[in-house]
Backbone as JSON Lines, residues from 0, in Angstrom:
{"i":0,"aa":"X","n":[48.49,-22.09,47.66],"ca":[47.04,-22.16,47.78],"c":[46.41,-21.8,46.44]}
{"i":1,"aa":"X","n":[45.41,-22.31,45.77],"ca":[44.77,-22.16,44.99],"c":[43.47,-21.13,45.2]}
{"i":2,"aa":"X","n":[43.8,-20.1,43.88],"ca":[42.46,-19.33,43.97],"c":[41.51,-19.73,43.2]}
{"i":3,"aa":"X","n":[39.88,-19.31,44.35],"ca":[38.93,-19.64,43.02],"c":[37.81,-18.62,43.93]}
{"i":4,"aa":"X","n":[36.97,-18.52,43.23],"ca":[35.81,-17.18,44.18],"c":[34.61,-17.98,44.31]}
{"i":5,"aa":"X","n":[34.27,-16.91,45.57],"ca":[33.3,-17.34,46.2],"c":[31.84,-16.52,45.82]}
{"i":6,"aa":"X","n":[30.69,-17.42,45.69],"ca":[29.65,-16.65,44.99],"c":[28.06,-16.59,46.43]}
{"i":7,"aa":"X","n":[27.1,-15.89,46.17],"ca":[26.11,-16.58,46.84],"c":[25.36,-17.28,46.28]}
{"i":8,"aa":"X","n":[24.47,-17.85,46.93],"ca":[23.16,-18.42,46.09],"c":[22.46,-17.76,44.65]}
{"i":9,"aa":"X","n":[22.76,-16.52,45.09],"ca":[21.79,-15.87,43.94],"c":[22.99,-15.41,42.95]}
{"i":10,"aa":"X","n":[24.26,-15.84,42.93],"ca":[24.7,-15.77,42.03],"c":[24.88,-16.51,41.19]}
{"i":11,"aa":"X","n":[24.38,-18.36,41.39],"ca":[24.33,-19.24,40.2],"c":[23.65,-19.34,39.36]}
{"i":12,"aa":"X","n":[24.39,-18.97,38.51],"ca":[23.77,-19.05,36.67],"c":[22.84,-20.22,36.9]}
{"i":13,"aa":"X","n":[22.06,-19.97,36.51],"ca":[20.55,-20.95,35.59],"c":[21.41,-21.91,34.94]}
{"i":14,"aa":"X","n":[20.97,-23.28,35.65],"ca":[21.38,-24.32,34.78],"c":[23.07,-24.85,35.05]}
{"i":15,"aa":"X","n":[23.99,-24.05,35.9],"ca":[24.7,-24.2,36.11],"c":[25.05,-25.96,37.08]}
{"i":16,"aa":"X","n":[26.11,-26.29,36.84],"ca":[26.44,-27.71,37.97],"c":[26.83,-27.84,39.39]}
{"i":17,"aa":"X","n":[25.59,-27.49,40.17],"ca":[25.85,-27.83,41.43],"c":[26.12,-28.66,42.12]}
{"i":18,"aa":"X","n":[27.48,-29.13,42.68],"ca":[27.98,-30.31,43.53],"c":[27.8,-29.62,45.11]}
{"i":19,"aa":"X","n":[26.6,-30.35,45.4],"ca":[26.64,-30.67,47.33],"c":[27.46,-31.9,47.8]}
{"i":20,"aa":"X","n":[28.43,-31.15,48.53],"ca":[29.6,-32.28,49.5],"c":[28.92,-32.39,50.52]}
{"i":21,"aa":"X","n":[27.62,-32.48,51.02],"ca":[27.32,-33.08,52.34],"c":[27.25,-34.12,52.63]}
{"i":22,"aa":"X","n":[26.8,-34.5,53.6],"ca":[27.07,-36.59,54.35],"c":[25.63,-37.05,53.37]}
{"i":23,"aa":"X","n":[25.38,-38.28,53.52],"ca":[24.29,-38.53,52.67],"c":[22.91,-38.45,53.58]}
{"i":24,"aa":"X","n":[23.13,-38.64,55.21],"ca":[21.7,-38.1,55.8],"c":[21.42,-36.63,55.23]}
{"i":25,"aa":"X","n":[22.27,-35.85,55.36],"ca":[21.93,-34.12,55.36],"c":[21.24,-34.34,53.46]}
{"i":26,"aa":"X","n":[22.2,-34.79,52.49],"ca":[21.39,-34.79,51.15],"c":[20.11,-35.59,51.36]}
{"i":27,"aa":"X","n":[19.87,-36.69,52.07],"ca":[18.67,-37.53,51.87],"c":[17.62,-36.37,52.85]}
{"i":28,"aa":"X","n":[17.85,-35.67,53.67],"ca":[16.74,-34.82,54.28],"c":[16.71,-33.58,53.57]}
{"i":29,"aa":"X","n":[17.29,-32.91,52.44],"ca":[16.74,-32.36,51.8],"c":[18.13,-31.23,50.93]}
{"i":30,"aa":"X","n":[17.62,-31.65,49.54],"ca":[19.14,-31.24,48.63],"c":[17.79,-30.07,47.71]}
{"i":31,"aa":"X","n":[18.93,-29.56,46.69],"ca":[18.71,-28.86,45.54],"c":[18.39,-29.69,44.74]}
{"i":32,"aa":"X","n":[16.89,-29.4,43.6],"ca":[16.46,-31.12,43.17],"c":[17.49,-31.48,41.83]}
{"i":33,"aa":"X","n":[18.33,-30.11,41.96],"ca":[19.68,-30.27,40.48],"c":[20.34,-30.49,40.59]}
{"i":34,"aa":"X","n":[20.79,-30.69,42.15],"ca":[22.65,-31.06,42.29],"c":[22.93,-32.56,42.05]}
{"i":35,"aa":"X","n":[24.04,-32.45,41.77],"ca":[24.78,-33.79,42.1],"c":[25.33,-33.78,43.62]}
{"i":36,"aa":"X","n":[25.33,-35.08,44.03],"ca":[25.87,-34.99,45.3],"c":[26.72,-36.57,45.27]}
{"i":37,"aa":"X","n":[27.97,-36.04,45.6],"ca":[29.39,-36.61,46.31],"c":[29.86,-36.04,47.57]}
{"i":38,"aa":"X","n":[29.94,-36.8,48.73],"ca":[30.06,-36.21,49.6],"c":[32.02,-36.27,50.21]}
{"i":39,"aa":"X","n":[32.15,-35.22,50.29],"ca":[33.27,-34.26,50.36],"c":[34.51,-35.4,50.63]}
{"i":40,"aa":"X","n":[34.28,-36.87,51.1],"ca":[35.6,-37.62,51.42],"c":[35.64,-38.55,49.93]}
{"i":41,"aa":"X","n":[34.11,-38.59,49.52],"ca":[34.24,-39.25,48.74],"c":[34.15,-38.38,47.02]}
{"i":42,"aa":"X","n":[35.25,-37.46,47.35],"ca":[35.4,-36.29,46.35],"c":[36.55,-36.87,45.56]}
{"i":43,"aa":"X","n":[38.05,-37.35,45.87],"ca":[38.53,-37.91,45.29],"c":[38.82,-39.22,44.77]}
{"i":44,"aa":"X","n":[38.0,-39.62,45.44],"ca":[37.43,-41.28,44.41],"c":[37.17,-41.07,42.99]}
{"i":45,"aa":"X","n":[35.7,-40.17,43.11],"ca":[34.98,-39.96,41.85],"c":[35.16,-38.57,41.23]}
{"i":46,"aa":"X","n":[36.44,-38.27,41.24],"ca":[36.58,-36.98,40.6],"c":[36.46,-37.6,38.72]}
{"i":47,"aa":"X","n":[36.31,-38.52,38.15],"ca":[35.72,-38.89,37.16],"c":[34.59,-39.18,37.01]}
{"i":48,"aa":"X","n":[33.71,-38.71,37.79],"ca":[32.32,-38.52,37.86],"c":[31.7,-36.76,37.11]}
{"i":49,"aa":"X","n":[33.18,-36.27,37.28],"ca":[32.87,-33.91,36.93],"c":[33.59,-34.42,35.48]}
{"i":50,"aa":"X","n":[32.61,-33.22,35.02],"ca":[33.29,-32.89,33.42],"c":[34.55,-31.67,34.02]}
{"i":51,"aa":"X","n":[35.73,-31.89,33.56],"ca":[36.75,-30.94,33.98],"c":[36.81,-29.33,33.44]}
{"i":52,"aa":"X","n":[35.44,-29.66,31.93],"ca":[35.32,-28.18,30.97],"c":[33.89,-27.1,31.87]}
{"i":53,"aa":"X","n":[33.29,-27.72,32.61],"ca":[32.3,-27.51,33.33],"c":[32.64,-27.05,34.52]}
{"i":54,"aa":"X","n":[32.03,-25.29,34.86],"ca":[32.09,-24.5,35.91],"c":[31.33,-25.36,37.26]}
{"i":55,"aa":"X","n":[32.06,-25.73,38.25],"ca":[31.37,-26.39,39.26],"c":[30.56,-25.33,40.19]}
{"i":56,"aa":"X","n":[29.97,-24.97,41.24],"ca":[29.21,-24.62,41.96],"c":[29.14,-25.36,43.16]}
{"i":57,"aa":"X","n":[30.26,-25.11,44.32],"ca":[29.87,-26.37,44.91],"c":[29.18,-25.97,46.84]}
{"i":58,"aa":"X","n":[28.33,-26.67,47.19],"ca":[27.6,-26.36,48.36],"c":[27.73,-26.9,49.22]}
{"i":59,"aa":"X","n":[27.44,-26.78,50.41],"ca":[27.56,-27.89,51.72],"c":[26.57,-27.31,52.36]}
{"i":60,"aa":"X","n":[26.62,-27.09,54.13],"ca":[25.46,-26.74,54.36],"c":[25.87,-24.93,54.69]}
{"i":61,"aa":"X","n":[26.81,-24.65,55.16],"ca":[27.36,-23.42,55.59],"c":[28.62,-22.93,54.91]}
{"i":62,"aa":"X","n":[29.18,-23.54,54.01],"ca":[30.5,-23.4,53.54],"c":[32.15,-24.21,53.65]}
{"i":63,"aa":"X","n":[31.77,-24.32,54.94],"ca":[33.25,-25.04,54.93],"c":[33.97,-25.92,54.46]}
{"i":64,"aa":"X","n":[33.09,-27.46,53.9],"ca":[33.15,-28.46,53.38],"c":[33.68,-27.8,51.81]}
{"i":65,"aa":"X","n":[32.36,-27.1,51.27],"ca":[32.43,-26.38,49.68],"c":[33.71,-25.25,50.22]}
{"i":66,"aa":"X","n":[34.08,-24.94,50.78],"ca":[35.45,-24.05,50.57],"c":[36.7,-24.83,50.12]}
{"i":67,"aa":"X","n":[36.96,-26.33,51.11],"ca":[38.12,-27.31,51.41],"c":[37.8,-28.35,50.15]}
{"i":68,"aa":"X","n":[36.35,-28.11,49.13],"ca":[36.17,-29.12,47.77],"c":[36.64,-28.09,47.21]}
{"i":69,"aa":"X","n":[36.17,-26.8,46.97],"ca":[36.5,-25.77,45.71],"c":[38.19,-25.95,45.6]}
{"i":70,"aa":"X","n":[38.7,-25.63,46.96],"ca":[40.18,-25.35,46.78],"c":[40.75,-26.47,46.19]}
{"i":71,"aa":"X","n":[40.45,-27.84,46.46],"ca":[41.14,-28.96,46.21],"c":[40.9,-29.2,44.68]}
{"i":72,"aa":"X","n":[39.1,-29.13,44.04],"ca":[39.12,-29.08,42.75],"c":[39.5,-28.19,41.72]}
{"i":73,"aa":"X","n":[39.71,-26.78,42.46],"ca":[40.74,-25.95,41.15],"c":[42.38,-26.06,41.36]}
{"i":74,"aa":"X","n":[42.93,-27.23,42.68],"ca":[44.11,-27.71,42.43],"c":[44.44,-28.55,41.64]}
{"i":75,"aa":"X","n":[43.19,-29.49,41.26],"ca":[43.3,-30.65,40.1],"c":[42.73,-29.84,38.59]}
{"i":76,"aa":"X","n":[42.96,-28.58,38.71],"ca":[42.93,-28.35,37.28],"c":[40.9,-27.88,37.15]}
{"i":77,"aa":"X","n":[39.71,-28.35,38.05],"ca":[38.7,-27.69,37.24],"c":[38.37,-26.51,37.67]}
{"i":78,"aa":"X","n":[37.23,-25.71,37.2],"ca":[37.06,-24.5,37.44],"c":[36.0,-24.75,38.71]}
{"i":79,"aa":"X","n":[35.87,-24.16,39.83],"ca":[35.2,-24.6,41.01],"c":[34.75,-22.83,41.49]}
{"i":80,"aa":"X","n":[33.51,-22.95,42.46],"ca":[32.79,-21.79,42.81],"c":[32.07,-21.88,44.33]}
{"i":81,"aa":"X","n":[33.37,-21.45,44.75],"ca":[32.39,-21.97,46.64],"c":[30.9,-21.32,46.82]}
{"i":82,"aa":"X","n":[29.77,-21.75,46.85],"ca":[28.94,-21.29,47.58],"c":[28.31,-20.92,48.8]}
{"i":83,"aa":"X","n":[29.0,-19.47,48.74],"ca":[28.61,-19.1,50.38],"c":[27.77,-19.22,51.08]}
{"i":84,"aa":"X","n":[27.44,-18.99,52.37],"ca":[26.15,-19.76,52.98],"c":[25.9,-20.95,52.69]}
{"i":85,"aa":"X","n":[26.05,-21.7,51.79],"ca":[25.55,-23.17,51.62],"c":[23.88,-23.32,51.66]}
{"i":86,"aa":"X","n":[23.73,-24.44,51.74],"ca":[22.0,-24.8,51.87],"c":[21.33,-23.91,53.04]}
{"i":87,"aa":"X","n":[21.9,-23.57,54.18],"ca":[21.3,-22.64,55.14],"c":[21.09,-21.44,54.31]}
{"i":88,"aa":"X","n":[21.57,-20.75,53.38],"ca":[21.26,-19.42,52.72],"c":[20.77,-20.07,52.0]}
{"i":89,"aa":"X","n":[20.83,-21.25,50.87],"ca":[19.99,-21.3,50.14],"c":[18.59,-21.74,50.39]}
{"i":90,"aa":"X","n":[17.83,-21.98,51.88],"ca":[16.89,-22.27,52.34],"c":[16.31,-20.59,52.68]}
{"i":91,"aa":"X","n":[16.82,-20.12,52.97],"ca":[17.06,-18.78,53.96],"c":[16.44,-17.78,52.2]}
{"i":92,"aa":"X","n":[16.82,-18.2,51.24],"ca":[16.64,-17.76,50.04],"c":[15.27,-17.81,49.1]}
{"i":93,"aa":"X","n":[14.65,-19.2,49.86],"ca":[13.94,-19.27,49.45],"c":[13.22,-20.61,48.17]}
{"i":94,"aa":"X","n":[14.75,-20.29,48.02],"ca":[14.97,-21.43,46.65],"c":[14.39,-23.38,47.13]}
{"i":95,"aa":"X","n":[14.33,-23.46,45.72],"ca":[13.41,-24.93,46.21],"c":[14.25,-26.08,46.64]}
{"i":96,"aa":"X","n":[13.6,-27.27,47.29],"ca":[14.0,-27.64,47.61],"c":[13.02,-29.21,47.63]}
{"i":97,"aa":"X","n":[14.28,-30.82,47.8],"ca":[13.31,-32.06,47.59],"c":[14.08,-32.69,48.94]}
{"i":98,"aa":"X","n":[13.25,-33.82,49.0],"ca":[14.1,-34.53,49.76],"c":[13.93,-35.97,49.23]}
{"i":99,"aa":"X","n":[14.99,-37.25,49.74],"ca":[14.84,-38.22,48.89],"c":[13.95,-38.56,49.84]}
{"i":100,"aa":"X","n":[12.87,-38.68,50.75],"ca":[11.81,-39.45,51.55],"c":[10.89,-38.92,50.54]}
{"i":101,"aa":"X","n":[10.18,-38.02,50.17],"ca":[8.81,-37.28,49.98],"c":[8.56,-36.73,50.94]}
{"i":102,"aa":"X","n":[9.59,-37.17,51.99],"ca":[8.46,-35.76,53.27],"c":[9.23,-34.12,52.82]}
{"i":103,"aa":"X","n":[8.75,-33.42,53.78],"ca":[9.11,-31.59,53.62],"c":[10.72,-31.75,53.37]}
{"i":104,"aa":"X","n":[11.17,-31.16,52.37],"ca":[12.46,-31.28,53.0],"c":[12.88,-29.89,54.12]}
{"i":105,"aa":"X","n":[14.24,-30.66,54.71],"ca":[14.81,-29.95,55.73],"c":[16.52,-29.61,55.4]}
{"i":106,"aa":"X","n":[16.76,-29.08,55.8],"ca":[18.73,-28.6,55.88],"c":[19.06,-28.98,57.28]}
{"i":107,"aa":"X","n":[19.86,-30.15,57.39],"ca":[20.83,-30.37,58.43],"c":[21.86,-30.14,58.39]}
């Protein structure tokens, strides 16, 4: 098993690269307006989409998805950072938030 740690919301560095693995309804009703989003099956397709020198940050909505990406991307060698709670803490946090409609966004 591969180690890599787990952070909360309020532990990502400013400016840091957040990858959300959620489905694309849950990103289209409402993401982080910085992340990148690949969603978690379609993680090893485009793993040439991540810089491999670049600390990832990665989210889902509660963790589980970003636990089963972190582990798999610090098995291929990058540096990866599960974010606990996921978008439910990071809503719960406060932190901003878009959605691709223009309406409110939401966390599914």
């Amino acid at each position: 098993m591969s180690d890599f740690e787990t952070v909360t919301v309020n532990d990502i560095p400013a400016g840091a690269r957040l990858l959300d693995v959620r489905e694309d309804y849950e990103w289209s009703a409402g993401h982080a307006e910085s992340a990148l989003h690949i969603p978690l099956e379609q993680l090893p397709a485009r793993l040439g989409d991540l810089d491999p020198d670049e600390d990832l940050y990665i989210i889902c909505r509660t963790g589980g998805r970003s636990f089963r990406a972190a582990q798999w991307l610090v098995a291929q060698g990058y540096s990866a950072f599960n974010v606990a709670g996921g978008m439910d803490q990071w809503l719960e946090s406060g932190l901003p938030l878009v959605s691709e409609s223009g309406l409110k966004p939401v966390i599914l």
